[in-house]
mmCIF file of C-alpha atoms in Angstrom:
data_model
loop_
_atom_site.group_PDB
_atom_site.id
_atom_site.type_symbol
_atom_site.label_atom_id
_atom_site.label_comp_id
_atom_site.label_asym_id
_atom_site.label_seq_id
_atom_site.Cartn_x
_atom_site.Cartn_y
_atom_site.Cartn_z
ATOM 1 C CA UNK A 190 3.412 -19.250 8.997
ATOM 2 C CA UNK A 191 1.784 -17.374 11.874
ATOM 3 C CA UNK A 192 3.667 -14.113 12.449
ATOM 4 C CA UNK A 193 2.981 -12.128 15.644
ATOM 5 C CA UNK A 194 2.403 -8.396 15.642
ATOM 6 C CA UNK A 195 5.558 -6.320 15.286
ATOM 7 C CA UNK A 196 5.454 -4.338 18.538
ATOM 8 C CA UNK A 197 7.565 -4.167 21.694
ATOM 9 C CA UNK A 198 6.359 -6.393 24.523
ATOM 10 C CA UNK A 199 5.375 -3.401 26.646
ATOM 11 C CA UNK A 200 3.304 -1.676 23.925
ATOM 12 C CA UNK A 201 -0.129 -2.992 22.988
ATOM 13 C CA UNK A 202 -1.884 -2.425 19.677
ATOM 14 C CA UNK A 203 -4.218 0.069 21.346
ATOM 15 C CA UNK A 204 -1.270 1.918 22.908
ATOM 16 C CA UNK A 205 0.548 2.088 19.566
ATOM 17 C CA UNK A 206 -2.484 3.365 17.677
ATOM 18 C CA UNK A 207 -3.322 5.975 20.318
ATOM 19 C CA UNK A 208 0.153 7.225 21.190
ATOM 20 C CA UNK A 209 2.476 6.490 18.258
ATOM 21 C CA UNK A 210 0.586 6.062 14.979
ATOM 22 C CA UNK A 211 1.109 9.283 12.986
ATOM 23 C CA UNK A 212 2.297 10.998 16.192
ATOM 24 C CA UNK A 213 5.845 9.875 16.996
ATOM 25 C CA UNK A 214 8.445 7.356 15.833
ATOM 26 C CA UNK A 215 9.134 4.033 17.520
ATOM 27 C CA UNK A 216 12.207 1.788 17.439
ATOM 28 C CA UNK A 217 11.379 -1.915 17.830
ATOM 29 C CA UNK A 218 14.465 -4.009 18.490
ATOM 30 C CA UNK A 219 14.287 -7.451 16.841
ATOM 31 C CA UNK A 220 10.705 -6.660 15.868
ATOM 32 C CA UNK A 221 10.760 -8.770 12.700
ATOM 33 C CA UNK A 222 13.387 -11.513 12.995
ATOM 34 C CA UNK A 223 11.678 -13.464 10.199
ATOM 35 C CA UNK A 224 13.192 -11.104 7.607
ATOM 36 C CA UNK A 225 16.788 -11.988 8.478
ATOM 37 C CA UNK A 226 18.556 -14.039 5.762
ATOM 38 C CA UNK A 227 15.678 -13.708 3.263
ATOM 39 C CA UNK A 228 17.832 -11.583 0.927
ATOM 40 C CA UNK A 229 21.443 -10.640 0.365
ATOM 41 C CA UNK A 230 22.655 -7.623 -1.657
ATOM 42 C CA UNK A 231 23.501 -9.831 -4.653
ATOM 43 C CA UNK A 232 19.830 -10.886 -4.797
ATOM 44 C CA UNK A 233 18.756 -7.254 -5.169
ATOM 45 C CA UNK A 234 21.337 -6.587 -7.896
ATOM 46 C CA UNK A 235 20.024 -9.610 -9.821
ATOM 47 C CA UNK A 236 16.389 -8.647 -9.272
ATOM 48 C CA UNK A 237 16.948 -5.047 -10.395
ATOM 49 C CA UNK A 238 17.993 -6.369 -13.813
ATOM 50 C CA UNK A 239 14.675 -8.181 -14.358
ATOM 51 C CA UNK A 240 12.683 -6.562 -17.139
ATOM 52 C CA UNK A 241 9.391 -6.284 -15.223
ATOM 53 C CA UNK A 242 10.889 -4.905 -12.011
ATOM 54 C CA UNK A 243 10.328 -1.275 -11.002
ATOM 55 C CA UNK A 244 13.645 0.009 -9.666
ATOM 56 C CA UNK A 245 15.770 3.143 -9.299
ATOM 57 C CA UNK A 246 19.494 3.718 -9.020
ATOM 58 C CA UNK A 247 20.326 6.771 -6.922
ATOM 59 C CA UNK A 248 23.924 7.964 -6.830
ATOM 60 C CA UNK A 249 25.781 10.917 -5.360
ATOM 61 C CA UNK A 250 29.115 12.224 -6.648
ATOM 62 C CA UNK A 251 30.627 15.472 -5.362
ATOM 63 C CA UNK A 252 27.300 16.356 -3.703
ATOM 64 C CA UNK A 253 25.434 16.095 -7.007
ATOM 65 C CA UNK A 254 22.738 13.437 -7.074
ATOM 66 C CA UNK A 255 21.507 11.445 -10.062
ATOM 67 C CA UNK A 256 18.593 9.093 -10.596
ATOM 68 C CA UNK A 257 18.201 6.374 -13.226
ATOM 69 C CA UNK A 258 15.007 4.354 -13.559
ATOM 70 C CA UNK A 259 14.665 0.754 -14.685
ATOM 71 C CA UNK A 260 14.927 -1.172 -16.931
ATOM 72 C CA UNK A 261 18.657 -1.567 -16.363
ATOM 73 C CA UNK A 262 21.466 -3.086 -18.339
ATOM 74 C CA UNK A 263 24.201 -4.953 -16.397
ATOM 75 C CA UNK A 264 26.591 -2.090 -17.175
ATOM 76 C CA UNK A 265 24.271 0.322 -15.310
ATOM 77 C CA UNK A 266 25.083 -1.438 -12.051
ATOM 78 C CA UNK A 267 28.843 -1.464 -12.556
ATOM 79 C CA UNK A 268 31.420 1.151 -11.517
ATOM 80 C CA UNK A 269 28.968 2.796 -9.146
ATOM 81 C CA UNK A 270 29.704 5.906 -7.099
ATOM 82 C CA UNK A 271 30.819 5.495 -3.495
ATOM 83 C CA UNK A 272 27.356 6.629 -2.440
ATOM 84 C CA UNK A 273 24.607 4.712 -4.192
ATOM 85 C CA UNK A 274 21.311 3.027 -3.435
ATOM 86 C CA UNK A 275 19.443 0.510 -5.552
ATOM 87 C CA UNK A 276 15.723 0.792 -4.766
ATOM 88 C CA UNK A 277 13.346 -1.980 -5.841
ATOM 89 C CA UNK A 278 9.596 -1.422 -5.461
ATOM 90 C CA UNK A 279 6.758 -3.887 -4.973
ATOM 91 C CA UNK A 280 9.141 -6.537 -3.707
ATOM 92 C CA UNK A 281 6.364 -8.767 -2.372
ATOM 93 C CA UNK A 282 5.508 -9.461 -6.012
ATOM 94 C CA UNK A 283 8.763 -11.356 -6.285
ATOM 95 C CA UNK A 284 8.924 -12.949 -2.850
ATOM 96 C CA UNK A 285 5.834 -14.532 -1.254
ATOM 97 C CA UNK A 286 7.958 -15.134 1.855
ATOM 98 C CA UNK A 287 8.541 -11.416 2.175
ATOM 99 C CA UNK A 288 4.909 -10.597 1.375
ATOM 100 C CA UNK A 289 3.782 -12.863 4.215
ATOM 101 C CA UNK A 290 5.530 -10.492 6.625
ATOM 102 C CA UNK A 291 2.708 -7.974 6.130
ATOM 103 C CA UNK A 292 1.000 -10.057 8.822
ATOM 104 C CA UNK A 293 3.305 -8.443 11.375
ATOM 105 C CA UNK A 294 1.627 -5.093 10.662
ATOM 106 C CA UNK A 295 -1.943 -6.332 10.283
ATOM 107 C CA UNK A 296 -3.100 -4.128 13.157
ATOM 108 C CA UNK A 297 -3.149 -1.451 10.427
ATOM 109 C CA UNK A 298 -6.043 -1.946 7.932
ATOM 110 C CA UNK A 299 -4.811 -3.671 4.781
ATOM 111 C CA UNK A 300 -6.329 -1.027 2.507
ATOM 112 C CA UNK A 301 -3.549 1.303 3.703
ATOM 113 C CA UNK A 302 -0.809 -1.030 2.443
ATOM 114 C CA UNK A 303 1.184 0.383 -0.430
ATOM 115 C CA UNK A 304 4.124 -1.893 -1.154
ATOM 116 C CA UNK A 305 7.397 -3.237 0.231
ATOM 117 C CA UNK A 306 10.478 -1.486 -1.124
ATOM 118 C CA UNK A 307 14.102 -2.427 -0.511
ATOM 119 C CA UNK A 308 17.093 -0.106 -0.436
ATOM 120 C CA UNK A 309 20.460 -1.752 -1.143
ATOM 121 C CA UNK A 310 23.474 0.376 -0.211
ATOM 122 C CA UNK A 311 27.214 -0.009 0.444
ATOM 123 C CA UNK A 312 28.910 1.366 3.537
ATOM 124 C CA UNK A 313 28.204 5.099 3.562
ATOM 125 C CA UNK A 314 25.278 4.735 1.157
ATOM 126 C CA UNK A 315 22.248 6.969 1.684
ATOM 127 C CA UNK A 316 19.446 8.740 -0.155
ATOM 128 C CA UNK A 317 19.850 11.890 1.920
ATOM 129 C CA UNK A 318 17.783 13.655 4.545
ATOM 130 C CA UNK A 319 14.158 13.606 3.500
ATOM 131 C CA UNK A 320 10.570 12.964 4.500
ATOM 132 C CA UNK A 321 7.848 10.792 2.989
ATOM 133 C CA UNK A 322 4.167 11.465 2.358
ATOM 134 C CA UNK A 323 3.285 8.114 3.889
ATOM 135 C CA UNK A 324 3.826 6.150 7.097
ATOM 136 C CA UNK A 325 6.569 3.560 6.951
ATOM 137 C CA UNK A 326 8.039 0.705 8.934
ATOM 138 C CA UNK A 327 11.755 0.525 8.107
ATOM 139 C CA UNK A 328 12.997 -3.023 8.625
ATOM 140 C CA UNK A 329 16.692 -3.899 8.609
ATOM 141 C CA UNK A 330 17.158 -7.132 6.702
ATOM 142 C CA UNK A 331 20.916 -7.296 6.183
ATOM 143 C CA UNK A 332 23.892 -5.394 7.570
ATOM 144 C CA UNK A 333 23.593 -2.274 9.689
ATOM 145 C CA UNK A 334 22.227 1.195 9.057
ATOM 146 C CA UNK A 335 22.207 4.268 11.273
ATOM 147 C CA UNK A 336 18.895 6.096 11.354
ATOM 148 C CA UNK A 337 18.200 9.600 12.561
ATOM 149 C CA UNK A 338 14.664 10.974 12.964
ATOM 150 C CA UNK A 339 14.113 14.689 13.424
ATOM 151 C CA UNK A 340 11.580 17.441 12.825
ATOM 152 C CA UNK A 341 8.072 17.420 11.395
ATOM 153 C CA UNK A 342 7.897 18.685 7.809
ATOM 154 C CA UNK A 343 5.145 20.146 5.646
ATOM 155 C CA UNK A 344 4.690 21.314 2.035
ATOM 156 C CA UNK A 345 6.582 24.515 2.857
ATOM 157 C CA UNK A 346 9.750 22.590 3.771
ATOM 158 C CA UNK A 347 12.545 23.783 1.477
ATOM 159 C CA UNK A 348 14.554 21.221 -0.464
ATOM 160 C CA UNK A 349 18.047 21.563 -1.870
ATOM 161 C CA UNK A 350 17.874 23.233 -5.294
ATOM 162 C CA UNK A 351 18.927 21.624 -8.559
ATOM 163 C CA UNK A 352 18.722 18.050 -7.285
ATOM 164 C CA UNK A 353 16.586 15.276 -8.825
ATOM 165 C CA UNK A 354 15.462 14.015 -5.399
ATOM 166 C CA UNK A 355 13.747 15.852 -2.541
ATOM 167 C CA UNK A 356 16.410 16.237 0.149
ATOM 168 C CA UNK A 357 17.323 18.926 2.656
ATOM 169 C CA UNK A 358 20.000 19.719 5.236
ATOM 170 C CA UNK A 359 18.000 20.733 8.315
ATOM 171 C CA UNK A 360 16.808 17.725 10.338
ATOM 172 C CA UNK A 361 15.856 19.843 13.325
ATOM 173 C CA UNK A 362 16.234 18.390 16.810
ATOM 174 C CA UNK A 363 16.875 14.635 16.627
ATOM 175 C CA UNK A 364 14.439 12.406 18.504
ATOM 176 C CA UNK A 365 16.068 9.142 17.399
ATOM 177 C CA UNK A 366 19.694 8.419 16.521
ATOM 178 C CA UNK A 367 20.313 4.668 16.514
ATOM 179 C CA UNK A 368 22.096 1.946 14.568
ATOM 180 C CA UNK A 369 19.716 -0.791 13.414
ATOM 181 C CA UNK A 370 20.719 -4.440 13.181
ATOM 182 C CA UNK A 371 19.041 -7.195 11.132
ATOM 183 C CA UNK A 372 15.508 -7.730 12.395
ATOM 184 C CA UNK A 373 15.196 -4.257 13.963
ATOM 185 C CA UNK A 374 12.229 -2.097 12.937
ATOM 186 C CA UNK A 375 11.761 1.686 12.963
ATOM 187 C CA UNK A 376 8.317 3.237 12.558
ATOM 188 C CA UNK A 377 8.442 6.730 11.015
ATOM 189 C CA UNK A 378 5.221 8.769 10.712
ATOM 190 C CA UNK A 379 4.334 10.554 7.511
ATOM 191 C CA UNK A 380 6.150 13.898 7.020
ATOM 192 C CA UNK A 381 8.748 13.275 9.707
ATOM 193 C CA UNK A 382 12.342 13.960 8.664
ATOM 194 C CA UNK A 383 14.592 10.899 8.629
ATOM 195 C CA UNK A 384 18.073 10.034 7.428
ATOM 196 C CA UNK A 385 19.644 6.616 6.997
ATOM 197 C CA UNK A 386 23.320 5.882 6.338
ATOM 198 C CA UNK A 387 24.646 2.346 5.905
ATOM 199 C CA UNK A 388 27.257 1.358 8.484
ATOM 200 C CA UNK A 389 28.081 -1.640 6.282
ATOM 201 C CA UNK A 390 26.671 -3.110 3.088
ATOM 202 C CA UNK A 391 23.013 -3.279 3.974
ATOM 203 C CA UNK A 392 19.430 -3.908 2.959
ATOM 204 C CA UNK A 393 16.570 -1.909 4.454
ATOM 205 C CA UNK A 394 12.987 -2.894 3.653
ATOM 206 C CA UNK A 395 10.284 -0.225 3.717
ATOM 207 C CA UNK A 396 6.738 -1.367 4.491
ATOM 208 C CA UNK A 397 4.823 1.681 3.251
ATOM 209 C CA UNK A 398 1.286 2.628 4.261
ATOM 210 C CA UNK A 399 -0.699 5.333 2.463
ATOM 211 C CA UNK A 400 -3.970 7.211 2.511
ATOM 212 C CA UNK A 401 -5.626 8.231 -0.748
ATOM 213 C CA UNK A 402 -5.138 11.869 -1.675
ATOM 214 C CA UNK A 403 -7.889 14.218 -2.765
ATOM 215 C CA UNK A 404 -7.111 13.711 -6.458
ATOM 216 C CA UNK A 405 -7.492 9.919 -6.110
ATOM 217 C CA UNK A 406 -10.854 10.269 -4.394
ATOM 218 C CA UNK A 407 -12.177 12.883 -6.808
ATOM 219 C CA UNK A 408 -11.125 10.763 -9.801
ATOM 220 C CA UNK A 409 -12.874 7.680 -8.429
ATOM 221 C CA UNK A 410 -15.874 9.756 -7.397
ATOM 222 C CA UNK A 411 -16.380 11.184 -10.885
ATOM 223 C CA UNK A 412 -16.087 7.672 -12.306
ATOM 224 C CA UNK A 413 -18.680 6.451 -9.807
ATOM 225 C CA UNK A 414 -20.980 9.346 -10.702
ATOM 226 C CA UNK A 415 -20.665 8.453 -14.351
ATOM 227 C CA UNK A 416 -21.655 4.863 -13.534
ATOM 228 C CA UNK A 417 -24.601 6.073 -11.457
ATOM 229 C CA UNK A 418 -25.597 9.052 -13.591
ATOM 230 C CA UNK A 419 -29.256 8.090 -13.683
ATOM 231 C CA UNK A 420 -29.494 8.338 -9.905
ATOM 232 C CA UNK A 421 -28.216 11.907 -9.894
ATOM 233 C CA UNK A 422 -29.568 13.140 -13.234
ATOM 234 C CA UNK A 423 -32.978 14.070 -11.816
ATOM 235 C CA UNK A 424 -31.431 16.540 -9.336
ATOM 236 C CA UNK A 425 -31.838 20.165 -10.347
ATOM 237 C CA UNK A 426 -30.433 23.448 -9.129
ATOM 238 C CA UNK A 427 -32.965 26.036 -8.064
ATOM 239 C CA UNK A 428 -31.289 29.407 -8.510
ATOM 240 C CA UNK A 429 -32.560 31.646 -5.667
ATOM 241 C CA UNK A 430 -32.007 34.922 -7.504
ATOM 242 C CA UNK A 431 -31.547 36.238 -10.992
ATOM 243 C CA UNK A 432 -29.272 39.034 -12.065
ATOM 244 C CA UNK A 433 -30.515 41.907 -14.115
ATOM 245 C CA UNK A 434 -28.696 42.157 -17.462
ATOM 246 C CA UNK A 435 -27.684 45.669 -16.456
ATOM 247 C CA UNK A 436 -25.997 44.685 -13.190
ATOM 248 C CA UNK A 437 -23.009 42.880 -14.721
ATOM 249 C CA UNK A 438 -21.335 42.811 -18.132
ATOM 250 C CA UNK A 439 -23.072 40.055 -20.071
ATOM 251 C CA UNK A 440 -19.848 38.041 -20.591
ATOM 252 C CA UNK A 441 -18.950 37.965 -16.891
ATOM 253 C CA UNK A 442 -19.506 34.808 -14.845
ATOM 254 C CA UNK A 443 -20.628 36.374 -11.599
ATOM 255 C CA UNK A 444 -18.527 35.145 -8.607
ATOM 256 C CA UNK A 445 -21.678 35.174 -6.479
ATOM 257 C CA UNK A 446 -23.316 32.779 -8.901
ATOM 258 C CA UNK A 447 -20.271 30.461 -8.789
ATOM 259 C CA UNK A 448 -20.414 30.483 -4.986
ATOM 260 C CA UNK A 449 -24.125 29.664 -5.150
ATOM 261 C CA UNK A 450 -23.535 26.718 -7.446
ATOM 262 C CA UNK A 451 -20.789 25.464 -5.117
ATOM 263 C CA UNK A 452 -23.009 25.724 -2.033
ATOM 264 C CA UNK A 453 -25.965 24.059 -3.727
ATOM 265 C CA UNK A 454 -23.820 21.240 -5.107
ATOM 266 C CA UNK A 455 -22.427 20.527 -1.627
ATOM 267 C CA UNK A 456 -25.939 20.584 -0.169
ATOM 268 C CA UNK A 457 -27.189 18.323 -2.936
ATOM 269 C CA UNK A 458 -24.450 15.756 -2.295
ATOM 270 C CA UNK A 459 -24.937 15.838 1.465
ATOM 271 C CA UNK A 460 -28.714 15.487 1.268
ATOM 272 C CA UNK A 461 -28.907 12.963 -1.559
ATOM 273 C CA UNK A 462 -29.977 9.433 -0.621
ATOM 274 C CA UNK A 463 -27.647 8.056 -3.274
ATOM 275 C CA UNK A 464 -24.557 10.058 -2.308
ATOM 276 C CA UNK A 465 -23.317 7.941 0.597
ATOM 277 C CA UNK A 466 -23.453 4.746 -1.450
ATOM 278 C CA UNK A 467 -21.744 6.379 -4.439
ATOM 279 C CA UNK A 468 -19.035 7.952 -2.278
ATOM 280 C CA UNK A 469 -18.430 4.689 -0.392
ATOM 281 C CA UNK A 470 -17.986 2.963 -3.746
ATOM 282 C CA UNK A 471 -15.519 5.658 -4.814
ATOM 283 C CA UNK A 472 -13.497 5.359 -1.590
ATOM 284 C CA UNK A 473 -13.451 1.562 -1.765
ATOM 285 C CA UNK A 474 -12.271 1.665 -5.369
ATOM 286 C CA UNK A 475 -9.540 4.189 -4.547
ATOM 287 C CA UNK A 476 -8.083 2.548 -1.449
ATOM 288 C CA UNK A 477 -8.169 -0.992 -2.865
ATOM 289 C CA UNK A 478 -6.281 0.001 -6.026
ATOM 290 C CA UNK A 479 -2.646 -1.018 -6.454
ATOM 291 C CA UNK A 480 0.080 1.201 -7.869
ATOM 292 C CA UNK A 481 1.697 -1.727 -9.696
ATOM 293 C CA UNK A 482 0.284 -4.192 -12.178
ATOM 294 C CA UNK A 483 0.121 -7.810 -11.050
ATOM 295 C CA UNK A 484 2.426 -10.254 -12.751
ATOM 296 C CA UNK A 485 0.670 -12.782 -14.902
ATOM 297 C CA UNK A 486 0.329 -16.093 -13.090
ATOM 298 C CA UNK A 487 1.773 -19.126 -14.786
ATOM 299 C CA UNK A 488 -0.058 -22.410 -15.237
ATOM 300 C CA UNK A 489 -3.631 -23.352 -14.390
ATOM 301 C CA UNK A 490 -5.070 -24.784 -11.203
ATOM 302 C CA UNK A 491 -7.465 -27.740 -11.227
ATOM 303 C CA UNK A 492 -10.016 -28.609 -8.504
ATOM 304 C CA UNK A 493 -8.818 -32.168 -7.943
ATOM 305 C CA UNK A 494 -5.206 -31.031 -7.497
ATOM 306 C CA UNK A 495 -6.184 -28.228 -5.128
ATOM 307 C CA UNK A 496 -8.377 -30.606 -3.133
ATOM 308 C CA UNK A 497 -5.545 -33.107 -2.800
ATOM 309 C CA UNK A 498 -3.147 -30.469 -1.464
ATOM 310 C CA UNK A 499 -5.753 -29.208 1.001
ATOM 311 C CA UNK A 500 -6.589 -32.718 2.189
ATOM 312 C CA UNK A 501 -2.881 -33.324 2.819
ATOM 313 C CA UNK A 502 -2.727 -30.338 5.187
ATOM 314 C CA UNK A 503 -2.228 -27.427 2.806
ATOM 315 C CA UNK A 504 -4.149 -24.174 2.960
ATOM 316 C CA UNK A 505 -5.360 -21.193 0.961
ATOM 317 C CA UNK A 506 -4.549 -17.619 2.001
ATOM 318 C CA UNK A 507 -4.603 -14.138 0.498
ATOM 319 C CA UNK A 508 -1.743 -13.251 -1.814
ATOM 320 C CA UNK A 509 0.177 -10.327 -0.298
ATOM 321 C CA UNK A 510 0.212 -8.614 -3.717
ATOM 322 C CA UNK A 511 -3.554 -8.192 -3.668
ATOM 323 C CA UNK A 512 -5.697 -5.667 -1.813
ATOM 324 C CA UNK A 513 -9.105 -7.004 -0.779
ATOM 325 C CA UNK A 514 -11.698 -5.101 1.235
ATOM 326 C CA UNK A 515 -15.432 -5.105 1.723
ATOM 327 C CA UNK A 516 -18.174 -2.691 2.727
ATOM 328 C CA UNK A 517 -21.380 -3.185 4.684
ATOM 329 C CA UNK A 518 -24.958 -2.064 3.938
ATOM 330 C CA UNK A 519 -24.740 -2.951 1.151
ATOM 331 C CA UNK A 520 -22.054 -5.604 1.332
ATOM 332 C CA UNK A 521 -19.648 -5.254 -1.549
ATOM 333 C CA UNK A 522 -16.221 -6.797 -2.059
ATOM 334 C CA UNK A 523 -13.431 -4.981 -3.880
ATOM 335 C CA UNK A 524 -10.241 -6.535 -5.243
ATOM 336 C CA UNK A 525 -7.482 -4.296 -6.607
ATOM 337 C CA UNK A 526 -9.860 -1.402 -7.204
ATOM 338 C CA UNK A 527 -12.653 -3.442 -8.807
ATOM 339 C CA UNK A 528 -16.064 -4.228 -7.340
ATOM 340 C CA UNK A 529 -16.517 -8.001 -7.618
ATOM 341 C CA UNK A 530 -20.285 -8.167 -8.078
ATOM 342 C CA UNK A 531 -20.766 -11.697 -9.416
ATOM 343 C CA UNK A 532 -20.109 -13.594 -6.170
ATOM 344 C CA UNK A 533 -22.790 -15.731 -4.566
ATOM 345 C CA UNK A 534 -23.254 -15.699 -0.795
ATOM 346 C CA UNK A 535 -20.948 -18.650 -0.103
ATOM 347 C CA UNK A 536 -18.180 -17.216 -2.305
ATOM 348 C CA UNK A 537 -18.516 -13.770 -0.737
ATOM 349 C CA UNK A 538 -18.316 -15.177 2.787
ATOM 350 C CA UNK A 539 -15.256 -17.235 1.859
ATOM 351 C CA UNK A 540 -13.433 -14.283 0.267
ATOM 352 C CA UNK A 541 -14.199 -12.057 3.265
ATOM 353 C CA UNK A 542 -12.739 -14.664 5.624
ATOM 354 C CA UNK A 543 -9.594 -14.836 3.492
ATOM 355 C CA UNK A 544 -9.345 -11.029 3.379
ATOM 356 C CA UNK A 545 -9.610 -10.916 7.168
ATOM 357 C CA UNK A 546 -6.526 -13.113 7.447
ATOM 358 C CA UNK A 547 -8.065 -16.583 7.750
ATOM 359 C CA UNK A 548 -6.188 -19.518 6.231
ATOM 360 C CA UNK A 549 -8.617 -21.909 4.568
ATOM 361 C CA UNK A 550 -7.947 -25.588 5.205
ATOM 362 C CA UNK A 551 -9.880 -28.494 3.751
ATOM 363 C CA UNK A 552 -11.873 -28.927 6.964
ATOM 364 C CA UNK A 553 -12.838 -25.246 7.015
ATOM 365 C CA UNK A 554 -13.842 -25.311 3.372
ATOM 366 C CA UNK A 555 -15.893 -28.508 3.705
ATOM 367 C CA UNK A 556 -17.623 -27.334 6.891
ATOM 368 C CA UNK A 557 -18.836 -24.131 5.250
ATOM 369 C CA UNK A 558 -20.362 -25.837 2.206
ATOM 370 C CA UNK A 559 -23.989 -26.860 2.675
ATOM 371 C CA UNK A 560 -23.683 -29.835 0.332
ATOM 372 C CA UNK A 561 -21.318 -31.601 -2.074
ATOM 373 C CA UNK A 562 -22.448 -29.486 -5.007
ATOM 374 C CA UNK A 563 -21.591 -26.224 -3.237
ATOM 375 C CA UNK A 564 -18.237 -27.659 -2.131
ATOM 376 C CA UNK A 565 -17.354 -28.444 -5.732
ATOM 377 C CA UNK A 566 -18.413 -24.958 -6.809
ATOM 378 C CA UNK A 567 -16.243 -23.404 -4.095
ATOM 379 C CA UNK A 568 -13.288 -25.479 -5.273
ATOM 380 C CA UNK A 569 -13.844 -24.207 -8.819
ATOM 381 C CA UNK A 570 -14.002 -20.656 -7.472
ATOM 382 C CA UNK A 571 -10.773 -21.091 -5.517
ATOM 383 C CA UNK A 572 -9.075 -22.242 -8.722
ATOM 384 C CA UNK A 573 -10.281 -19.071 -10.457
ATOM 385 C CA UNK A 574 -8.909 -16.946 -7.606
ATOM 386 C CA UNK A 575 -5.598 -18.812 -7.746
ATOM 387 C CA UNK A 576 -5.374 -18.237 -11.501
ATOM 388 C CA UNK A 577 -6.188 -14.546 -10.972
ATOM 389 C CA UNK A 578 -3.461 -14.188 -8.343
ATOM 390 C CA UNK A 579 -5.860 -13.256 -5.528
ATOM 391 C CA UNK A 580 -4.893 -16.160 -3.284
ATOM 392 C CA UNK A 581 -2.010 -18.581 -2.947
ATOM 393 C CA UNK A 582 -1.968 -22.309 -2.189
ATOM 394 C CA UNK A 583 0.515 -23.429 0.425
ATOM 395 C CA UNK A 584 1.499 -27.064 0.752
ATOM 396 C CA UNK A 585 2.043 -28.723 4.118
ATOM 397 C CA UNK A 586 5.702 -29.112 5.030
#
């Protein structure tokens, strides 16, 4: 299924990225009609009870909020408060049809994709006035919900005390106040206040996009340093001055010395030939990591069966649950936070094409193989990727 970009007709990708992305919200009427009728509220209730699902039940009674995390028992979803929301994370794991809708937002690099979450609420349901630390496309899939978008927030924004969720009262001046119908899309930049209230029983799907935070990068960087310790082990600090034992108490770590170490470490990292490669590896590992474990795939794929499906018009494409990216100079491919270093040139080229959104048909696969032996090896590799959950095999209708 080829899904066009989710943008208004009068706004190009370049216009959106320059004038809206992380700058101001945008309402896109009927921006994603493909989501309509994919789910009903009963589907989300059933899914929330699955053992491996990550879900939350948020309720409000007499202005006091409560949060319960999965796993749920059927009784947990009975006799709910008038205001409740069932939130299910990582929904693309359970619905390839929904995961395919990431294509509509593929003008944003896939390494920024977090997951697709759904919020199921009755009339009047809400999770309060809040902001998120990530950019989000809110897509109405069922029913109607009124959305308000207000002020910019920051870490100093005060939340209501003694509540288990981060909510506040002050939305500031509203810049959007609209009711969304099925298929409508609202882009909300990170840290912008927003507030959704269901006008009827409704489902809202959140396509979240994140950047790594400093802790993520530092964690991956220290891991990368540990893996490349020989490259950095020969670097030494040259202390430009020495303190006389009489100048400071002998148990004091001199602040000037700490500042010197800091400055020399920064200079060392900036001037090191190995640093850029190590840091690129750390960034690639961080941004290609997923927050949720992949479900174990069932069954095993065999080359002759895959070939038959491809010859009959089927195709191979990236599984929406998986994050794949690559670097240049040197070329490295990362899948779900791991550097895949055992690929030959043909396999690497094929995986890069898939990661860039190409659907691999039999003709494409056969044309890229230099001989029958390489074609058979590529088929074996595709079976491994299918078994690992990196790609999916679609049959012709």
